[in-house]
Short mmCIF file of C-alpha atoms and ligand atoms in Angstrom, two decimals:
data_model
loop_
_atom_site.label_atom_id
_atom_site.label_comp_id
_atom_site.label_asym_id
_atom_site.label_seq_id
_atom_site.Cartn_x
_atom_site.Cartn_y
_atom_site.Cartn_z
CA UNK A 239 -62.08 -63.42 -66.12
CA UNK A 240 -59.25 -62.36 -68.37
CA UNK A 241 -56.45 -60.38 -66.81
CA UNK A 242 -56.16 -56.98 -68.41
CA UNK A 243 -52.76 -55.97 -69.69
CA UNK A 244 -51.13 -53.16 -67.81
CA UNK A 245 -49.94 -49.89 -69.23
CA UNK A 246 -48.14 -46.97 -67.66
CA UNK A 247 -47.36 -43.51 -68.89
CA UNK A 248 -45.77 -40.41 -67.42
CA UNK A 249 -47.30 -36.94 -67.47
CA UNK A 250 -44.99 -33.94 -67.34
CA UNK A 251 -46.27 -31.48 -64.72
CA UNK A 252 -46.21 -28.50 -67.02
CA UNK A 253 -49.36 -26.98 -65.54
CA UNK A 254 -52.53 -26.58 -67.49
CA UNK A 255 -52.84 -28.58 -70.74
CA UNK A 256 -53.43 -27.50 -74.36
CA UNK A 257 -55.25 -29.14 -77.24
CA UNK A 258 -51.93 -30.49 -78.54
CA UNK A 259 -51.60 -32.51 -75.33
CA UNK A 260 -55.22 -33.58 -75.53
CA UNK A 261 -55.47 -34.69 -79.17
CA UNK A 262 -51.83 -35.84 -79.22
CA UNK A 263 -51.95 -38.11 -76.17
CA UNK A 264 -54.64 -37.78 -73.52
CA UNK A 265 -57.59 -38.62 -75.78
CA UNK A 266 -55.82 -41.86 -76.71
CA UNK A 267 -55.03 -42.68 -73.06
CA UNK A 268 -58.68 -42.19 -72.14
CA UNK A 269 -59.58 -44.72 -74.84
CA UNK A 270 -57.00 -47.17 -73.44
CA UNK A 271 -58.57 -47.09 -69.97
CA UNK A 272 -61.37 -49.24 -71.39
CA UNK A 273 -59.17 -52.21 -72.25
CA UNK A 274 -56.10 -51.88 -70.06
CA UNK A 275 -55.23 -51.66 -66.40
CA UNK A 276 -53.88 -48.11 -66.63
CA UNK A 277 -51.35 -46.27 -64.48
CA UNK A 278 -50.62 -42.58 -65.03
CA UNK A 279 -48.03 -40.79 -63.00
CA UNK A 280 -47.30 -37.09 -62.83
CA UNK A 281 -43.52 -37.10 -63.05
CA UNK A 282 -42.45 -34.38 -60.64
CA UNK A 283 -39.08 -36.03 -60.01
CA UNK A 284 -38.34 -35.80 -63.73
CA UNK A 285 -39.44 -32.16 -63.80
CA UNK A 286 -36.72 -31.12 -61.35
CA UNK A 287 -33.89 -32.42 -63.55
CA UNK A 288 -33.78 -29.05 -65.34
CA UNK A 289 -33.86 -25.46 -64.04
CA UNK A 290 -37.24 -24.64 -62.50
CA UNK A 291 -38.89 -22.33 -60.03
CA UNK A 292 -39.72 -24.17 -56.77
CA UNK A 293 -42.40 -21.58 -55.96
CA UNK A 294 -44.36 -22.65 -59.06
CA UNK A 295 -43.92 -26.41 -58.90
CA UNK A 296 -46.87 -27.22 -56.59
CA UNK A 297 -49.21 -25.33 -58.87
CA UNK A 298 -47.85 -27.06 -61.98
CA UNK A 299 -48.43 -30.49 -60.44
CA UNK A 300 -51.88 -29.59 -59.15
CA UNK A 301 -53.06 -28.13 -62.47
CA UNK A 302 -51.73 -31.11 -64.38
CA UNK A 303 -53.73 -33.37 -62.06
CA UNK A 304 -56.96 -31.35 -62.34
CA UNK A 305 -56.73 -30.96 -66.12
CA UNK A 306 -55.89 -34.58 -66.84
CA UNK A 307 -58.60 -35.91 -64.55
CA UNK A 308 -61.13 -33.50 -66.08
CA UNK A 309 -60.00 -34.57 -69.56
CA UNK A 310 -60.92 -38.17 -68.79
CA UNK A 311 -58.19 -39.81 -66.72
CA UNK A 312 -60.88 -40.43 -64.18
CA UNK A 313 -59.54 -42.04 -60.97
CA UNK A 314 -62.45 -44.48 -61.07
CA UNK A 315 -61.13 -45.85 -64.37
CA UNK A 316 -57.36 -45.70 -63.88
CA UNK A 317 -54.68 -45.27 -61.24
CA UNK A 318 -53.41 -41.71 -61.27
CA UNK A 319 -50.80 -40.46 -58.81
CA UNK A 320 -47.82 -38.18 -58.29
CA UNK A 321 -44.49 -39.93 -58.87
CA UNK A 322 -42.76 -38.61 -55.74
CA UNK A 323 -45.65 -39.92 -53.59
CA UNK A 324 -44.39 -43.42 -54.38
CA UNK A 325 -40.79 -43.23 -53.15
CA UNK A 326 -40.08 -46.76 -54.38
CA UNK A 327 -39.59 -45.28 -57.87
CA UNK A 328 -36.35 -43.70 -56.70
CA UNK A 329 -35.38 -46.82 -54.79
CA UNK A 330 -35.70 -48.98 -57.87
CA UNK A 331 -33.97 -46.24 -59.85
CA UNK A 332 -30.92 -46.70 -57.62
CA UNK A 333 -30.89 -50.44 -58.13
CA UNK A 334 -31.12 -49.92 -61.88
CA UNK A 335 -28.38 -47.28 -61.74
CA UNK A 336 -26.09 -50.06 -60.66
CA UNK A 337 -26.69 -52.18 -63.74
CA UNK A 338 -26.46 -49.37 -66.31
CA UNK A 339 -23.22 -48.35 -68.02
CA UNK A 340 -22.64 -44.60 -67.97
CA UNK A 341 -21.70 -44.25 -71.61
CA UNK A 342 -25.18 -45.17 -72.74
CA UNK A 343 -26.73 -42.33 -70.77
CA UNK A 344 -24.60 -39.60 -72.26
CA UNK A 345 -25.49 -40.81 -75.75
CA UNK A 346 -29.27 -40.38 -75.29
CA UNK A 347 -30.71 -37.84 -77.74
CA UNK A 348 -32.89 -36.07 -75.20
CA UNK A 349 -30.01 -35.75 -72.76
CA UNK A 350 -27.84 -34.20 -75.46
CA UNK A 351 -30.55 -31.73 -76.43
CA UNK A 352 -31.43 -30.75 -72.90
CA UNK A 353 -27.83 -30.42 -71.74
CA UNK A 354 -27.21 -28.04 -74.67
CA UNK A 355 -30.02 -25.88 -73.36
CA UNK A 356 -29.09 -26.12 -69.70
CA UNK A 357 -25.42 -25.26 -70.12
CA UNK A 358 -24.30 -24.32 -66.58
CA UNK A 359 -26.66 -26.73 -64.92
CA UNK A 360 -26.22 -30.22 -66.34
CA UNK A 361 -26.95 -32.31 -63.27
CA UNK A 362 -26.48 -36.00 -62.57
CA UNK A 363 -30.27 -36.07 -62.33
CA UNK A 364 -30.59 -35.05 -65.98
CA UNK A 365 -28.12 -37.74 -67.00
CA UNK A 366 -29.99 -40.37 -64.97
CA UNK A 367 -33.41 -39.26 -66.21
CA UNK A 368 -33.87 -42.34 -68.45
CA UNK A 369 -33.13 -44.70 -65.54
CA UNK A 370 -35.84 -43.09 -63.44
CA UNK A 371 -38.18 -43.44 -66.41
CA UNK A 372 -37.23 -47.13 -66.72
CA UNK A 373 -37.98 -47.51 -63.01
CA UNK A 374 -41.41 -45.84 -63.46
CA UNK A 375 -42.30 -48.49 -66.01
CA UNK A 376 -40.58 -51.60 -64.70
CA UNK A 377 -41.79 -51.11 -61.13
CA UNK A 378 -45.33 -51.96 -62.33
CA UNK A 379 -44.07 -54.61 -64.75
CA UNK A 380 -46.04 -52.74 -67.40
CA UNK A 381 -46.81 -54.62 -70.61
CA UNK A 382 -46.89 -51.51 -72.75
CA UNK A 383 -46.19 -47.79 -72.63
CA UNK A 384 -48.21 -45.35 -74.76
CA UNK A 385 -45.94 -42.48 -75.74
CA UNK A 386 -45.10 -40.17 -78.59
CA UNK A 387 -42.41 -40.84 -81.17
CA UNK A 388 -39.94 -38.71 -79.17
CA UNK A 389 -39.91 -41.28 -76.35
CA UNK A 390 -39.05 -44.30 -78.53
CA UNK A 391 -35.40 -44.16 -77.53
CA UNK A 392 -36.20 -44.04 -73.81
CA UNK A 393 -38.42 -47.08 -74.26
CA UNK A 394 -35.73 -49.02 -76.11
CA UNK A 395 -33.40 -48.06 -73.26
CA UNK A 396 -35.95 -49.34 -70.72
CA UNK A 397 -36.08 -52.73 -72.45
CA UNK A 398 -32.29 -52.88 -72.39
CA UNK A 399 -32.26 -52.16 -68.66
CA UNK A 400 -34.76 -54.98 -68.15
CA UNK A 401 -32.69 -57.40 -70.26
CA UNK A 402 -29.50 -56.46 -68.46
CA UNK A 403 -31.09 -56.92 -65.05
CA UNK A 404 -32.67 -60.24 -66.04
CA UNK A 405 -29.43 -61.47 -67.60
CA UNK A 406 -27.42 -60.75 -64.50
CA UNK A 407 -29.86 -61.59 -61.68
CA UNK A 408 -32.50 -63.83 -63.23
CA UNK A 409 -35.73 -63.37 -65.16
CA UNK A 410 -37.76 -60.71 -63.36
CA UNK A 411 -38.83 -57.72 -65.47
CA UNK A 412 -40.97 -58.18 -68.60
CA UNK A 413 -39.86 -56.05 -71.54
CA UNK A 414 -42.51 -53.38 -72.10
CA UNK A 415 -43.78 -52.74 -75.63
CA UNK A 416 -43.92 -49.23 -77.08
CA UNK A 417 -47.43 -48.17 -78.03
CA UNK A 418 -46.92 -45.26 -80.38
CA UNK A 419 -50.25 -43.49 -80.14
CA UNK A 420 -52.26 -42.63 -83.20
CA UNK A 421 -52.51 -39.18 -81.70
CA UNK A 422 -52.20 -36.16 -83.89
CA UNK A 423 -49.23 -33.84 -84.09
CA UNK A 424 -50.97 -30.56 -83.46
CA UNK A 425 -49.46 -27.35 -84.82
CA UNK A 426 -49.48 -24.09 -82.90
CA UNK A 427 -51.94 -21.31 -83.67
CA UNK A 428 -49.07 -19.55 -85.50
CA UNK A 429 -48.92 -22.47 -87.93
CA UNK A 430 -45.14 -22.32 -87.68
CA UNK A 431 -44.23 -24.98 -85.12
CA UNK A 432 -45.68 -27.70 -82.96
CA UNK A 433 -48.11 -26.44 -80.33
CA UNK A 434 -46.26 -25.75 -77.10
CA UNK A 435 -46.75 -23.73 -74.01
CA UNK A 436 -43.26 -22.30 -74.02
CA UNK A 437 -43.74 -20.95 -77.55
CA UNK A 438 -47.04 -19.38 -76.48
CA UNK A 439 -48.84 -20.65 -79.58
CA UNK A 440 -51.31 -22.85 -77.75
CA UNK A 441 -55.04 -23.21 -77.25
CA UNK A 442 -55.74 -24.28 -73.68
CA UNK A 443 -58.13 -27.14 -72.99
CA UNK A 444 -59.81 -25.28 -70.15
CA UNK A 445 -59.17 -21.82 -71.55
CA UNK A 446 -62.04 -19.35 -71.59
CA UNK A 447 -63.96 -19.77 -74.92
CA UNK A 448 -63.83 -16.06 -75.63
CA UNK A 449 -60.06 -16.08 -75.26
CA UNK A 450 -59.87 -19.06 -77.62
CA UNK A 451 -61.94 -17.22 -80.21
CA UNK A 452 -59.69 -14.17 -79.89
CA UNK A 453 -56.78 -16.43 -80.90
CA UNK A 454 -58.68 -18.13 -83.73
CA UNK A 455 -60.18 -15.07 -85.33
CA UNK A 456 -56.91 -13.50 -86.55
CA UNK A 457 -55.12 -16.84 -87.10
CA UNK A 458 -53.45 -17.51 -90.45
CA UNK A 459 -55.28 -19.63 -93.02
CA UNK A 460 -54.24 -20.46 -96.60
CA UNK A 461 -52.23 -17.37 -97.46
CA UNK A 462 -53.21 -17.68 -101.11
CA UNK A 463 -56.72 -16.61 -100.04
CA UNK A 464 -56.27 -12.89 -99.87
CA UNK A 465 -59.89 -12.08 -100.57
CA UNK A 466 -63.11 -13.86 -99.77
CA UNK A 467 -63.54 -14.57 -103.49
CA UNK A 468 -60.13 -16.28 -103.86
CA UNK A 469 -60.30 -20.06 -103.90
CA UNK A 470 -58.25 -21.79 -101.20
CA UNK A 471 -56.58 -25.08 -100.52
CA UNK A 472 -57.32 -26.77 -97.16
CA UNK A 473 -54.01 -28.66 -97.33
CA UNK A 474 -52.17 -25.37 -96.96
CA UNK A 475 -54.34 -24.23 -94.05
CA UNK A 476 -53.58 -24.70 -90.38
CA UNK A 477 -57.24 -24.23 -89.43
CA UNK A 478 -58.13 -27.15 -91.64
CA UNK A 479 -55.63 -29.34 -89.76
CA UNK A 480 -57.59 -28.39 -86.63
CA UNK A 481 -60.89 -29.31 -88.29
CA UNK A 482 -59.58 -32.83 -88.76
CA UNK A 483 -59.39 -33.19 -84.97
CA UNK A 484 -63.04 -32.47 -84.23
CA UNK A 485 -65.15 -31.98 -87.35
CA UNK A 486 -67.34 -34.83 -88.63
CA UNK A 487 -66.62 -36.35 -92.05
CA UNK A 488 -69.62 -34.82 -93.83
CA UNK A 489 -68.81 -31.31 -92.70
CA UNK A 490 -65.16 -31.80 -93.67
CA UNK A 491 -66.24 -32.59 -97.22
CA UNK A 492 -68.36 -29.43 -97.35
CA UNK A 493 -65.41 -27.36 -96.17
CA UNK A 494 -63.02 -28.86 -98.71
CA UNK A 495 -65.46 -28.12 -101.49
CA UNK A 496 -66.45 -24.71 -100.14
CA UNK A 497 -62.85 -23.66 -99.72
CA UNK A 498 -61.80 -24.71 -103.24
CA UNK A 499 -64.80 -22.92 -104.78
CA UNK A 500 -64.57 -19.87 -102.54
CA UNK A 501 -68.05 -20.74 -101.35
CA UNK A 502 -67.12 -20.41 -97.70
CA UNK A 503 -65.23 -17.60 -96.02
CA UNK A 504 -62.39 -18.27 -93.61
CA UNK A 505 -64.17 -16.59 -90.74
CA UNK A 506 -67.22 -18.82 -91.17
CA UNK A 507 -64.94 -21.82 -91.50
CA UNK A 508 -63.27 -20.88 -88.21
CA UNK A 509 -66.66 -20.51 -86.57
CA UNK A 510 -67.59 -24.05 -87.58
CA UNK A 511 -64.33 -25.30 -86.06
CA UNK A 512 -64.91 -23.28 -82.90
CA UNK A 513 -68.39 -24.78 -82.43
CA UNK A 514 -67.06 -28.32 -82.93
CA UNK A 515 -64.08 -27.73 -80.65
CA UNK A 516 -66.38 -26.47 -77.92
CA UNK A 517 -68.35 -29.70 -78.05
CA UNK A 518 -65.18 -31.43 -76.84
CA UNK A 519 -63.83 -28.74 -74.53
CA UNK A 520 -66.97 -27.46 -72.79
CA UNK A 521 -67.63 -30.66 -70.81
CA UNK A 522 -63.95 -30.85 -69.84
CA UNK A 523 -63.96 -27.26 -68.61
CA UNK A 524 -67.15 -27.90 -66.65
CA UNK A 525 -65.70 -31.01 -65.01
CA UNK A 526 -62.57 -29.08 -64.22
CA UNK A 527 -64.63 -26.40 -62.44
CA UNK A 528 -66.44 -29.06 -60.45
CA UNK A 529 -63.12 -30.59 -59.39
CA UNK A 530 -61.71 -27.22 -58.49
CA UNK A 531 -64.66 -26.66 -56.19
CA UNK A 532 -63.89 -29.93 -54.38
CA UNK A 533 -60.10 -30.05 -54.07
CA UNK A 534 -60.30 -32.51 -51.20
CA UNK A 535 -61.83 -35.11 -53.54
CA UNK A 536 -58.90 -34.72 -55.95
CA UNK A 537 -56.36 -34.89 -53.13
CA UNK A 538 -57.99 -38.05 -51.83
CA UNK A 539 -58.01 -39.58 -55.34
CA UNK A 540 -54.28 -38.88 -55.71
CA UNK A 541 -53.58 -40.33 -52.26
CA UNK A 542 -55.60 -43.42 -53.12
CA UNK A 543 -53.77 -43.71 -56.46
CA UNK A 544 -50.42 -43.55 -54.67
CA UNK A 545 -51.56 -46.15 -52.10
CA UNK A 546 -52.59 -48.57 -54.82
CA UNK A 547 -49.43 -47.99 -56.84
CA UNK A 548 -47.28 -48.35 -53.74
CA UNK A 549 -48.52 -51.81 -52.92
CA UNK A 550 -47.28 -53.05 -56.29
CA UNK A 551 -44.12 -50.93 -56.23
CA UNK A 552 -43.06 -52.23 -52.81
CA UNK A 553 -43.52 -55.78 -53.96
CA UNK A 554 -41.33 -55.23 -57.03
CA UNK A 555 -38.57 -53.54 -55.06
CA UNK A 556 -38.55 -56.40 -52.54
CA UNK A 557 -38.25 -58.91 -55.37
CA UNK A 558 -35.46 -56.99 -57.10
CA UNK A 559 -33.50 -56.53 -53.88
CA UNK A 560 -33.75 -60.21 -53.07
CA UNK A 561 -32.43 -61.17 -56.51
CA UNK A 562 -29.58 -58.68 -56.11
CA UNK A 563 -28.49 -60.28 -52.86
CA UNK A 564 -29.77 -57.52 -50.64
CA UNK A 565 -31.33 -59.61 -47.95
CA UNK A 566 -33.99 -57.64 -46.14
CA UNK A 567 -34.23 -59.63 -42.91
CA UNK A 568 -31.24 -61.05 -41.04
N1 LIG B 796 -39.98 -38.71 -70.45
C1 LIG B 796 -41.41 -38.64 -70.66
C2 LIG B 796 -41.72 -37.39 -71.48
O1 LIG B 796 -40.93 -36.50 -71.55
C3 LIG B 796 -42.16 -38.60 -69.35
C4 LIG B 796 -42.07 -39.88 -68.58
C5 LIG B 796 -41.49 -40.07 -67.38
C6 LIG B 796 -42.62 -41.12 -68.99
N2 LIG B 796 -41.64 -41.36 -66.96
C7 LIG B 796 -42.33 -42.03 -67.91
C8 LIG B 796 -43.33 -41.56 -70.11
C9 LIG B 796 -42.73 -43.36 -68.02
C10 LIG B 796 -43.70 -42.88 -70.19
C11 LIG B 796 -43.41 -43.79 -69.13
O2 LIG B 796 -42.80 -37.30 -72.03
FE1 SF4 B 797 -58.69 -22.70 -94.28
FE2 SF4 B 797 -61.29 -22.92 -94.04
FE3 SF4 B 797 -60.20 -20.67 -95.01
FE4 SF4 B 797 -60.17 -22.87 -96.45
S1 SF4 B 797 -61.97 -21.75 -95.81
S2 SF4 B 797 -58.43 -21.50 -96.14
S3 SF4 B 797 -59.92 -24.46 -94.89
S4 SF4 B 797 -60.00 -21.49 -92.95
#
């Protein structure tokens, strides 16, 4: 039997997910569960590094779990758990804190961006965010981390932490590779910026189909098509970028031709997209309803995920402490 390589990725607990999350990352992760030993952790400890409402946090974590499991991160195929349920992440984070120079942290792009936004509330937690992320990854000695382009710097940082630790205390952590997903960058329904919940330009994965249609129907297409008889250009149309996510090759060709010859109207074109999108989303929404009806099953899956993760995490922390001269039994 060949040993499967291990991957780990972190899921922000931002509540229910949208199709940008799905086609940008989750769909790819689901594919990876076939060939890799996969760990996915809902990073609640990262989520509290910026201002947030404690009354809403439980719900955000729970919805992220339900949605991601329904979308295919099935606990029978991967290890999925909540970060704070495996306290060893913060323990390793402390050990790694003590091998990381401060200057490097304040130079991280994401820290600079977020601290601009936070202003009065730039915490030590926000500064140390990348060390906790390094701990998330190194604690499982992950071979690779599937992330978006925006996390490349945090991954490079993680490898540096590993090298620094190994250099000082002896070879222990493998350097994880960055797996930049071939996921799509999905634009918002406004066509103006990347799909995001905070900009309220999103299509939810488990959103009611009627509500989705109400967003699609008035959505902008190629603005050069003022009338049904005007020819259009799919490359200038946000709806066409959506088609590429779900519409089969043959139908895509028909749309390209139909659009350029004004043979197809935008409303009909949107309907075709809607039908194809529903083929992906309907089963996810149904699974999500099933899970919601049996919350105890989900809770048990998360507990089991944490138990499995913890066994490995405890082992790594023991090993790291021993190398650092922190003898555990006198
Ligand atoms: N920082 C990541 C993000 O914003 C989330 C994250 C936390 C993560 N820990 C991780 C990603 C470990 C990959 C591996 O998306
Ligand atoms: Fe966009 Fe389709 Fe309308 Fe062409 S026909 S502009 S691709 S919605």
